[in-house]
CSV table of C-alpha atoms in Angstrom, one decimal:
chain,number,residue,atom,x,y,z
Z,1,UNK,CA,87.6,97.2,110.3
Z,2,UNK,CA,85.1,99.4,107.8
Z,3,UNK,CA,84.1,97.4,105.4
Z,4,UNK,CA,82.2,97.7,102.0
Z,5,UNK,CA,78.8,98.5,102.6
Z,6,UNK,CA,76.0,95.8,101.4
Z,7,UNK,CA,75.2,92.3,102.5
Z,8,UNK,CA,76.1,89.6,100.9
Z,9,UNK,CA,75.2,85.8,101.3
Z,10,UNK,CA,77.0,83.2,99.9
Z,11,UNK,CA,75.1,80.0,99.3
Z,12,UNK,CA,77.6,76.5,98.9
Z,13,UNK,CA,76.8,73.1,100.2
Z,14,UNK,CA,81.0,72.7,101.2
Z,15,UNK,CA,81.4,73.4,104.1
Z,16,UNK,CA,85.0,74.1,103.8
Z,17,UNK,CA,84.3,76.1,100.8
Z,18,UNK,CA,82.2,78.3,103.0
Z,19,UNK,CA,85.4,79.1,105.8
Z,20,UNK,CA,87.2,80.2,103.1
Z,21,UNK,CA,85.2,82.7,102.2
Z,22,UNK,CA,84.4,83.7,105.8
Z,23,UNK,CA,88.1,84.0,106.7
Z,24,UNK,CA,88.6,85.7,103.4
Z,25,UNK,CA,85.2,88.3,102.7
Z,26,UNK,CA,84.6,89.2,107.9
Z,27,UNK,CA,86.8,92.3,107.2
Z,28,UNK,CA,86.3,93.0,103.3
Z,29,UNK,CA,82.4,93.6,103.2
Z,30,UNK,CA,79.7,94.8,106.4
Z,31,UNK,CA,77.4,92.3,106.5
Z,32,UNK,CA,78.7,88.5,105.5
Z,33,UNK,CA,75.8,86.0,105.8
Z,34,UNK,CA,76.4,81.7,103.8
Z,35,UNK,CA,74.3,78.5,104.0
Z,36,UNK,CA,75.2,75.5,103.2
Z,37,UNK,CA,71.2,74.5,102.4
Z,38,UNK,CA,70.0,75.9,99.4
Z,39,UNK,CA,66.9,75.2,100.6
Z,40,UNK,CA,66.9,77.3,103.5
Z,41,UNK,CA,66.9,80.6,101.0
Z,42,UNK,CA,63.3,81.2,100.3
Z,43,UNK,CA,62.9,82.1,104.3
Z,44,UNK,CA,66.3,83.4,104.6
Z,45,UNK,CA,65.3,86.2,102.0
Z,46,UNK,CA,62.0,86.8,103.5
Z,47,UNK,CA,63.4,88.0,106.7
Z,48,UNK,CA,67.1,89.3,105.7
Z,49,UNK,CA,67.3,91.5,103.1
Z,50,UNK,CA,70.4,90.7,100.4
Z,51,UNK,CA,71.8,93.1,98.3
Z,52,UNK,CA,74.2,90.3,97.0
Z,53,UNK,CA,74.5,86.4,96.3
Z,54,UNK,CA,77.6,84.2,95.0
Z,55,UNK,CA,75.2,81.0,93.9
Z,56,UNK,CA,77.0,77.9,93.9
Z,57,UNK,CA,76.6,75.7,91.0
Z,58,UNK,CA,76.0,72.3,92.2
Z,59,UNK,CA,74.2,71.4,95.2
Z,60,UNK,CA,72.9,67.4,94.6
Z,61,UNK,CA,76.3,64.9,95.2
Z,62,UNK,CA,76.9,63.6,92.2
Z,63,UNK,CA,75.8,65.8,89.2
Z,64,UNK,CA,78.4,68.8,87.7
Z,65,UNK,CA,74.9,70.4,85.5
Z,66,UNK,CA,74.7,73.0,87.3
Z,67,UNK,CA,70.9,72.5,87.3
Z,68,UNK,CA,70.5,73.5,90.6
Z,69,UNK,CA,72.0,77.0,90.5
Z,70,UNK,CA,70.1,77.4,87.2
Z,71,UNK,CA,66.8,77.2,89.0
Z,72,UNK,CA,68.1,78.9,92.4
Z,73,UNK,CA,69.3,82.0,89.8
Z,74,UNK,CA,65.6,81.8,87.8
Z,75,UNK,CA,64.0,81.8,91.5
Z,76,UNK,CA,66.2,84.7,92.3
Z,77,UNK,CA,65.9,86.5,88.7
Z,78,UNK,CA,61.6,86.1,89.0
Z,79,UNK,CA,60.8,86.9,93.3
Z,80,UNK,CA,64.5,89.7,93.6
Z,81,UNK,CA,65.5,90.6,90.5
Z,82,UNK,CA,66.8,93.6,92.8
Z,83,UNK,CA,69.8,91.0,93.7
Z,84,UNK,CA,73.1,90.2,91.8
Z,85,UNK,CA,74.1,87.4,91.4
Z,86,UNK,CA,77.5,86.1,91.5
Z,87,UNK,CA,78.3,82.1,89.6
Z,88,UNK,CA,81.1,80.1,90.7
Z,89,UNK,CA,81.6,76.5,89.5
Z,90,UNK,CA,84.7,74.0,90.2
Z,91,UNK,CA,83.1,71.4,87.6
Z,92,UNK,CA,81.9,72.4,84.9
Z,93,UNK,CA,84.0,75.7,83.8
Z,94,UNK,CA,84.2,78.3,81.8
Z,95,UNK,CA,81.1,77.2,79.7
Z,96,UNK,CA,78.5,76.7,82.5
Z,97,UNK,CA,79.9,80.4,83.9
Z,98,UNK,CA,79.1,82.0,80.3
Z,99,UNK,CA,75.2,80.0,80.5
Z,100,UNK,CA,74.9,81.4,83.9
Z,101,UNK,CA,75.3,85.3,82.3
Z,102,UNK,CA,73.4,84.3,79.8
Z,103,UNK,CA,71.0,83.0,81.9
Z,104,UNK,CA,71.1,86.7,84.2
Z,105,UNK,CA,73.8,85.9,86.4
Z,106,UNK,CA,76.3,89.1,86.1
Z,107,UNK,CA,79.5,88.1,86.7
Z,108,UNK,CA,81.4,84.5,87.8
Z,109,UNK,CA,83.9,83.3,89.9
Z,110,UNK,CA,85.9,79.6,89.3
Z,111,UNK,CA,87.0,77.6,92.1
Z,112,UNK,CA,89.4,77.5,93.3
Z,113,UNK,CA,89.2,81.5,93.4
Z,114,UNK,CA,91.6,84.2,93.1
Z,115,UNK,CA,91.1,86.3,95.7
Z,116,UNK,CA,92.2,89.4,95.2
Z,117,UNK,CA,89.7,88.5,92.1
Z,118,UNK,CA,86.7,87.2,94.0
Z,119,UNK,CA,87.3,89.9,96.5
Z,120,UNK,CA,86.9,92.9,93.6
Z,121,UNK,CA,84.9,91.4,91.7
Z,122,UNK,CA,81.8,91.3,94.7
Z,123,UNK,CA,83.0,95.0,95.9
Z,124,UNK,CA,81.5,95.6,92.5
Z,125,UNK,CA,78.6,93.3,92.6
Z,126,UNK,CA,78.0,95.5,95.6
Z,127,UNK,CA,78.7,98.1,94.1
Z,128,UNK,CA,76.1,97.2,91.6
Z,129,UNK,CA,73.3,96.5,93.9
Z,130,UNK,CA,73.7,99.5,95.6
Z,131,UNK,CA,73.3,101.7,91.5
Z,132,UNK,CA,70.1,99.4,91.6
Z,133,UNK,CA,68.9,100.7,93.9
Z,134,UNK,CA,69.4,104.7,93.4
Z,135,UNK,CA,67.8,104.6,89.6
Z,136,UNK,CA,66.5,101.0,88.4
Z,137,UNK,CA,69.0,101.2,85.4
Z,138,UNK,CA,68.4,97.3,85.2
Z,139,UNK,CA,69.3,97.2,81.3
Z,140,UNK,CA,72.9,98.4,82.2
Z,141,UNK,CA,74.1,96.6,85.3
Z,142,UNK,CA,76.3,94.4,83.0
Z,143,UNK,CA,78.5,97.3,81.5
Z,144,UNK,CA,78.7,99.3,85.1
Z,145,UNK,CA,79.7,96.5,86.8
Z,146,UNK,CA,82.2,95.3,83.9
Z,147,UNK,CA,83.2,99.7,83.8
Z,148,UNK,CA,82.9,99.4,88.1
Z,149,UNK,CA,85.3,96.5,87.7
Z,150,UNK,CA,87.8,97.8,85.7
Z,151,UNK,CA,87.8,101.1,87.9
Z,152,UNK,CA,88.1,98.9,90.5
Z,153,UNK,CA,91.8,97.4,89.1
Z,154,UNK,CA,92.4,100.3,87.7
Z,155,UNK,CA,92.3,102.1,91.8
Z,156,UNK,CA,94.0,98.5,93.0
Z,157,UNK,CA,97.2,98.4,90.5
Z,158,UNK,CA,99.2,101.6,90.5
Z,159,UNK,CA,100.5,100.6,94.3
Z,160,UNK,CA,102.3,98.4,93.7
Z,161,UNK,CA,105.0,100.0,90.5
Z,162,UNK,CA,104.6,103.1,92.9
Z,163,UNK,CA,108.1,104.3,93.8
Z,164,UNK,CA,111.6,106.2,92.5
Z,165,UNK,CA,114.1,103.9,94.1
Z,166,UNK,CA,117.2,102.4,91.8
Z,167,UNK,CA,115.4,99.0,91.9
Z,168,UNK,CA,111.8,100.3,90.8
Z,169,UNK,CA,113.3,102.2,88.0
Z,170,UNK,CA,114.7,98.9,86.4
Z,171,UNK,CA,111.6,96.8,86.8
Z,172,UNK,CA,109.1,99.3,85.2
Z,173,UNK,CA,112.1,100.2,82.1
Z,174,UNK,CA,111.4,95.9,82.0
Z,175,UNK,CA,108.3,96.4,81.8
Z,176,UNK,CA,107.7,99.1,79.3
Z,177,UNK,CA,109.8,96.7,77.1
Z,178,UNK,CA,108.4,93.3,77.6
Z,179,UNK,CA,105.2,93.8,77.7
Z,180,UNK,CA,103.9,94.1,74.7
Z,181,UNK,CA,105.7,91.3,73.8
Z,182,UNK,CA,104.9,87.3,73.5
Z,183,UNK,CA,107.4,86.3,75.1
Z,184,UNK,CA,107.3,84.1,78.0
Z,185,UNK,CA,107.5,86.1,81.7
Z,186,UNK,CA,108.9,84.9,84.8
Z,187,UNK,CA,108.3,86.7,88.3
Z,188,UNK,CA,110.1,86.4,91.6
Z,189,UNK,CA,109.2,88.4,94.5
Z,190,UNK,CA,108.3,87.4,98.2
Z,191,UNK,CA,104.6,87.3,99.3
Z,192,UNK,CA,102.6,90.9,99.1
Z,193,UNK,CA,104.9,92.5,96.4
Z,194,UNK,CA,102.4,92.4,93.6
Z,195,UNK,CA,103.6,89.6,91.8
Z,196,UNK,CA,99.7,89.1,89.9
Z,197,UNK,CA,99.4,93.0,90.0
Z,198,UNK,CA,102.3,92.8,88.3
Z,199,UNK,CA,101.6,90.2,85.9
Z,200,UNK,CA,97.9,91.7,85.6
Z,201,UNK,CA,99.6,95.5,84.4
Z,202,UNK,CA,101.7,92.9,81.5
Z,203,UNK,CA,98.3,91.2,80.3
Z,204,UNK,CA,96.8,95.5,80.6
Z,205,UNK,CA,99.7,96.7,78.5
Z,206,UNK,CA,99.9,94.2,75.6
Z,207,UNK,CA,97.8,92.7,72.4
Z,208,UNK,CA,96.0,89.9,74.0
Z,209,UNK,CA,94.1,93.1,77.0
Z,210,UNK,CA,90.7,92.5,75.2
Z,211,UNK,CA,90.9,88.6,75.6
Z,212,UNK,CA,91.2,86.8,79.3
Z,213,UNK,CA,93.2,86.3,82.1
Z,214,UNK,CA,93.4,83.2,83.6
Z,215,UNK,CA,95.3,83.0,87.0
Z,216,UNK,CA,96.2,78.9,88.8
Z,217,UNK,CA,97.0,79.1,91.9
Z,218,UNK,CA,99.3,76.2,91.0
Z,219,UNK,CA,100.1,75.4,95.3
Z,220,UNK,CA,96.4,74.7,95.2
Z,221,UNK,CA,95.6,72.3,93.0
Z,222,UNK,CA,95.5,68.7,94.2
Z,223,UNK,CA,98.4,66.5,92.3
Z,224,UNK,CA,95.9,63.9,91.4
Z,225,UNK,CA,93.6,66.6,89.4
Z,226,UNK,CA,96.1,68.2,87.7
Z,227,UNK,CA,95.8,67.1,84.6
Z,228,UNK,CA,91.5,66.6,84.3
Z,229,UNK,CA,91.7,70.7,85.7
Z,230,UNK,CA,94.9,72.6,83.7
Z,231,UNK,CA,93.8,69.8,80.9
Z,232,UNK,CA,90.4,69.2,80.8
Z,233,UNK,CA,88.5,65.2,79.7
Z,234,UNK,CA,85.9,64.0,78.1
Z,235,UNK,CA,82.5,62.2,79.4
Z,236,UNK,CA,84.1,58.5,80.7
Z,237,UNK,CA,87.6,59.3,81.2
Z,238,UNK,CA,86.7,58.7,84.6
Z,239,UNK,CA,84.7,58.3,87.5
Z,240,UNK,CA,82.6,61.2,87.9
Z,241,UNK,CA,83.3,62.6,84.6
Z,242,UNK,CA,79.5,63.0,83.3
Z,243,UNK,CA,80.3,65.7,80.8
Z,244,UNK,CA,83.0,67.3,78.9
Z,245,UNK,CA,85.2,69.7,80.5
Z,246,UNK,CA,87.1,72.5,78.9
Z,247,UNK,CA,90.3,72.8,80.7
Z,248,UNK,CA,91.8,75.9,82.2
Z,249,UNK,CA,95.0,76.4,79.5
Z,250,UNK,CA,92.0,76.2,76.7
Z,251,UNK,CA,90.1,78.5,78.5
Z,252,UNK,CA,92.9,81.0,78.4
Z,253,UNK,CA,93.0,80.6,74.4
Z,254,UNK,CA,93.8,83.7,73.2
Z,255,UNK,CA,94.6,85.7,76.5
Z,256,UNK,CA,97.4,85.8,78.7
Z,257,UNK,CA,98.1,82.3,80.9
Z,258,UNK,CA,99.2,83.3,84.8
Z,259,UNK,CA,100.7,80.5,86.6
Z,260,UNK,CA,101.4,81.4,90.4
Z,261,UNK,CA,103.5,79.0,92.8
Z,262,UNK,CA,104.5,78.2,90.2
Z,263,UNK,CA,107.4,76.1,92.2
Z,264,UNK,CA,105.3,74.8,94.0
Z,265,UNK,CA,104.6,71.8,91.3
Z,266,UNK,CA,105.6,69.1,91.3
Z,267,UNK,CA,108.7,67.5,89.0
Z,268,UNK,CA,106.8,64.1,87.5
Z,269,UNK,CA,103.4,67.4,86.6
Z,270,UNK,CA,106.5,70.2,85.4
Z,271,UNK,CA,106.9,67.4,82.9
Z,272,UNK,CA,103.5,67.6,81.8
Z,273,UNK,CA,103.0,71.4,82.0
Z,274,UNK,CA,106.9,71.1,79.9
Z,275,UNK,CA,105.2,69.2,76.8
Z,276,UNK,CA,101.9,71.5,76.8
Z,277,UNK,CA,104.3,74.7,76.7
Z,278,UNK,CA,107.2,72.8,73.3
Z,279,UNK,CA,103.9,71.3,71.6
Z,280,UNK,CA,101.3,74.4,72.0
Z,281,UNK,CA,98.6,71.6,72.2
Z,282,UNK,CA,97.0,69.7,74.8
Z,283,UNK,CA,94.9,66.8,74.6
Z,284,UNK,CA,92.6,66.7,77.2
Z,285,UNK,CA,92.3,63.3,79.9
Z,286,UNK,CA,90.0,60.6,78.0
Z,287,UNK,CA,90.4,62.4,74.1
Z,288,UNK,CA,93.4,61.8,71.6
Z,289,UNK,CA,92.6,65.3,69.8
Z,290,UNK,CA,94.8,67.9,70.9
Z,291,UNK,CA,93.5,71.0,71.2
Z,292,UNK,CA,95.9,74.3,70.0
Z,293,UNK,CA,97.0,76.1,72.6
Z,294,UNK,CA,97.6,80.4,71.7
Z,295,UNK,CA,98.2,81.7,75.0
Z,296,UNK,CA,101.3,83.8,76.8
Z,297,UNK,CA,102.5,82.2,79.8
Z,298,UNK,CA,103.4,84.5,82.7
Z,299,UNK,CA,104.7,82.5,85.8
Z,300,UNK,CA,105.1,84.1,89.3
Z,301,UNK,CA,107.2,82.6,92.1
Z,302,UNK,CA,108.7,83.5,95.8
Z,303,UNK,CA,110.9,80.8,95.9
Z,304,UNK,CA,115.1,81.5,96.1
Z,305,UNK,CA,117.1,81.7,92.8
Z,306,UNK,CA,118.4,79.0,94.6
Z,307,UNK,CA,115.9,77.0,94.5
Z,308,UNK,CA,114.9,77.6,90.9
Z,309,UNK,CA,118.1,76.6,90.2
Z,310,UNK,CA,118.0,73.1,91.7
Z,311,UNK,CA,117.8,70.7,89.5
Z,312,UNK,CA,116.2,68.4,92.5
Z,313,UNK,CA,113.6,71.0,93.0
Z,314,UNK,CA,113.2,71.9,89.4
Z,315,UNK,CA,113.5,71.1,86.1
Z,316,UNK,CA,116.1,73.4,84.5
Z,317,UNK,CA,114.7,72.9,80.9
Z,318,UNK,CA,111.5,74.6,82.5
Z,319,UNK,CA,112.5,76.9,83.8
Z,320,UNK,CA,114.3,77.8,80.6
Z,321,UNK,CA,111.0,78.4,78.6
Z,322,UNK,CA,108.9,80.1,81.4
Z,323,UNK,CA,111.6,82.9,82.0
Z,324,UNK,CA,112.3,84.7,78.2
Z,325,UNK,CA,112.3,87.6,80.2
Z,326,UNK,CA,112.5,87.5,84.2
Z,327,UNK,CA,110.7,89.9,86.4
Z,328,UNK,CA,111.8,90.6,90.3
Z,329,UNK,CA,109.9,92.9,92.8
Z,330,UNK,CA,112.1,94.5,95.4
Z,331,UNK,CA,111.2,93.6,99.2
Z,332,UNK,CA,109.8,96.1,100.4
Z,333,UNK,CA,111.9,96.5,102.6
Z,334,UNK,CA,115.0,97.3,100.6
Z,335,UNK,CA,113.0,99.8,98.9
Z,336,UNK,CA,112.6,101.6,102.1
Z,337,UNK,CA,112.5,105.4,100.3
Z,338,UNK,CA,109.4,104.1,98.6
Z,339,UNK,CA,107.2,104.0,101.7
Z,340,UNK,CA,106.1,108.0,101.6
Z,341,UNK,CA,105.1,107.4,98.6
Z,342,UNK,CA,102.6,104.2,99.4
Z,343,UNK,CA,101.6,105.9,102.5
Z,344,UNK,CA,100.5,108.9,100.5
Z,345,UNK,CA,98.1,107.1,98.1
Z,346,UNK,CA,97.0,104.2,100.6
Z,347,UNK,CA,96.1,107.2,102.8
Z,348,UNK,CA,94.9,109.0,99.7
Z,349,UNK,CA,92.9,105.1,99.0
Z,350,UNK,CA,91.3,104.4,102.3
Z,351,UNK,CA,90.4,108.4,102.8
Z,352,UNK,CA,87.5,108.3,99.7
Z,353,UNK,CA,86.4,104.7,100.4
Z,354,UNK,CA,85.5,105.6,104.0
Z,355,UNK,CA,84.8,109.2,102.9
Z,356,UNK,CA,86.6,111.0,104.9
Z,357,UNK,CA,90.0,114.1,105.6
Z,358,UNK,CA,93.1,112.1,103.8
Z,359,UNK,CA,95.1,112.0,107.7
Z,360,UNK,CA,98.4,113.6,107.4
Z,361,UNK,CA,101.4,110.6,109.6
Z,362,UNK,CA,103.6,112.3,112.2
Z,363,UNK,CA,107.1,112.7,111.7
Z,364,UNK,CA,107.4,109.6,114.0
Z,365,UNK,CA,105.2,107.5,112.6
Z,366,UNK,CA,107.0,107.6,109.4
Z,367,UNK,CA,109.9,107.1,110.6
Z,368,UNK,CA,108.6,103.8,112.1
Z,369,UNK,CA,106.3,102.2,109.4
Z,370,UNK,CA,109.9,103.4,107.8
Z,371,UNK,CA,111.9,101.1,110.1
Z,372,UNK,CA,110.1,98.7,109.8
Z,373,UNK,CA,110.6,95.3,108.3
Z,374,UNK,CA,107.5,94.4,106.2
Z,375,UNK,CA,107.1,91.0,106.7
Z,376,UNK,CA,103.8,91.3,104.4
Z,377,UNK,CA,105.8,93.8,102.3
Z,378,UNK,CA,103.1,96.3,100.2
Z,379,UNK,CA,100.2,94.1,100.6
Z,380,UNK,CA,101.2,94.2,104.9
Z,381,UNK,CA,101.4,98.7,104.7
Z,382,UNK,CA,97.9,98.8,103.0
Z,383,UNK,CA,96.7,96.4,104.5
Z,384,UNK,CA,98.3,99.2,108.3
Z,385,UNK,CA,97.4,101.7,106.6
Z,386,UNK,CA,93.5,100.1,105.9
Z,387,UNK,CA,93.2,99.4,109.2
Z,388,UNK,CA,95.2,102.9,111.0
Z,389,UNK,CA,92.6,104.7,109.4
Z,390,UNK,CA,89.4,103.0,110.4
Z,391,UNK,CA,90.4,102.7,113.7
Z,392,UNK,CA,91.4,106.4,113.8
Z,393,UNK,CA,89.6,109.9,113.9
Z,394,UNK,CA,92.4,112.2,113.9
Z,395,UNK,CA,93.7,114.1,111.7
Z,396,UNK,CA,97.1,113.1,112.1
Z,397,UNK,CA,98.9,109.5,112.4
Z,398,UNK,CA,100.6,108.3,115.2
Z,399,UNK,CA,103.6,105.4,115.6
Z,400,UNK,CA,101.0,103.8,117.9
Z,401,UNK,CA,98.0,103.8,115.3
Z,402,UNK,CA,99.9,101.8,113.4
Z,403,UNK,CA,100.7,99.1,116.2
Z,404,UNK,CA,104.0,97.7,114.2
Z,405,UNK,CA,104.4,93.9,116.0
Z,406,UNK,CA,108.3,93.9,116.4
Z,407,UNK,CA,110.3,91.1,113.3
Z,408,UNK,CA,112.7,90.6,116.1
Z,409,UNK,CA,113.1,87.6,117.4
Z,410,UNK,CA,114.4,88.4,122.1
Z,411,UNK,CA,114.7,85.7,123.4
Z,412,UNK,CA,114.5,86.9,127.0
Z,413,UNK,CA,110.9,88.2,126.8
Z,414,UNK,CA,108.2,86.4,127.5
Z,415,UNK,CA,109.2,83.1,128.1
Z,416,UNK,CA,105.9,81.7,129.6
Z,417,UNK,CA,104.5,80.6,126.0
Z,418,UNK,CA,107.6,79.5,124.7
Z,419,UNK,CA,107.8,77.4,127.5
Z,420,UNK,CA,104.0,76.3,127.8
Z,421,UNK,CA,102.8,72.9,127.2
Z,422,UNK,CA,99.3,73.3,126.4
Z,423,UNK,CA,98.3,72.5,123.4
Z,424,UNK,CA,96.6,75.4,122.7
Z,425,UNK,CA,99.6,77.7,123.2
Z,426,UNK,CA,102.2,75.0,121.4
Z,427,UNK,CA,99.5,74.4,118.1
Z,428,UNK,CA,99.3,78.5,117.8
Z,429,UNK,CA,103.2,78.8,118.5
Z,430,UNK,CA,103.1,76.0,115.3
Z,431,UNK,CA,100.7,77.8,112.9
Z,432,UNK,CA,102.2,81.2,113.3
Z,433,UNK,CA,105.8,80.1,112.9
Z,434,UNK,CA,105.4,77.9,109.9
Z,435,UNK,CA,103.3,80.9,108.3
Z,436,UNK,CA,106.4,83.2,108.8
Z,437,UNK,CA,109.1,81.3,108.1
Z,438,UNK,CA,107.3,80.5,104.4
Z,439,UNK,CA,106.5,84.9,104.7
Z,440,UNK,CA,102.8,84.0,104.3
Z,441,UNK,CA,102.8,81.1,101.8
Z,442,UNK,CA,99.8,78.6,102.6
Z,443,UNK,CA,101.1,75.3,101.0
Z,444,UNK,CA,104.2,75.7,102.1
Z,445,UNK,CA,103.4,76.2,105.8
Z,446,UNK,CA,100.4,73.9,105.6
Z,447,UNK,CA,103.0,71.2,103.9
Z,448,UNK,CA,105.6,71.5,106.6
Z,449,UNK,CA,102.7,71.7,109.7
Z,450,UNK,CA,101.8,68.5,108.1
Z,451,UNK,CA,98.2,69.5,107.6
Z,452,UNK,CA,95.8,70.1,104.5
Z,453,UNK,CA,95.1,73.7,103.4
Z,454,UNK,CA,92.0,73.9,104.9
Z,455,UNK,CA,92.7,72.2,108.0
Z,456,UNK,CA,95.7,75.8,108.4
Z,457,UNK,CA,92.2,77.4,107.4
Z,458,UNK,CA,90.4,76.1,110.2
Z,459,UNK,CA,93.5,77.0,112.8
Z,460,UNK,CA,94.0,80.3,112.0
Z,461,UNK,CA,90.2,81.3,112.3
Z,462,UNK,CA,90.9,79.2,115.3
Z,463,UNK,CA,93.3,81.3,117.0
Z,464,UNK,CA,92.6,85.1,114.7
Z,465,UNK,CA,95.7,84.8,112.9
């Protein structure tokens, strides 16, 4: 699969982070390298041209000050000023990242990252690196990147909202009414249907559009780190708290707070979140002084409505706090009449991206796309269109160019693997079935398999899933 041109180097001493980056970015960026020993950076750069460095800010065990990151950022600024640097940190939050930008970094991401935000940031960083090479306009690098980011987001967002079916017209009607208000919004929809894109669109149309959009994956935060990550903490509050840290909720002040996978939050943590939302203030761990909270809350989940209404699974008082307005993104299989419009949009996007003539779809190809059940929804259609366009140089794409897997199980077909006792086959089948059962939700699939998210990622990479 053709990817964005350029060479990205990821620097982090955590092998799990490097594995996650490889899984996410290997098909997105043409040349991807990873280093877990930052001391090897000078030797690596001496022999490999690099366009963008994604730089962790902490490499010394027990030191979360970012000192290492600033030293290597200064090294890159001095010896390789043409390289675009994006920093990432999981410790000192937004304050540290802002200081890194002042020191010369172009942008930042906070771990755990939002996949779409990370991809958009790195694509734009690579575009900026190319612009530097071609034009040498170093003075305007931040302006160029922000402009590029906005352009990219405007290209990506509309696909989710393309449609003329009754369900999409009703969704857009509600979107137009609720976006300019301060009402909290709960977005329901399957994985891949575009919940975060819808949340970003609400933010973009609101009075808070000029402020931060803070996305938090509630399913990715360990329970024992919930308060520290969201509420922040004071120096000395617990072992390892070597300095004050701003929580993500306070970092979102003035903007929009997007709580993704909200149904994955344990009941005892739902109580703590509810209290914060009701009181509109948050108290950092180890502190007694609350901090005022001024955010608009948008939550999202792929859980069923029955799950949300089950008091054993989800607190009803929290539900009422979140769903002042409720928006439901219909699955793609329920709006198949929109598939021709979406397919045409993606064909235009990727024809431009890969600088080739926009291909057409044969009648059989279009019929195959409309007949397919699309368990991955719009995201899966997007990927299928891109893959077909990349792997075919024909002016008209045929049904076989999409290699759509069957979505209905046939017990009479190929029982060899099903009955096999080979551990590799059994493991692959178990992972595949868990991912399918939970519509690609990594947190839920990992929980059912009895694995951590990172362990599941390793098995997905191992079996090329």
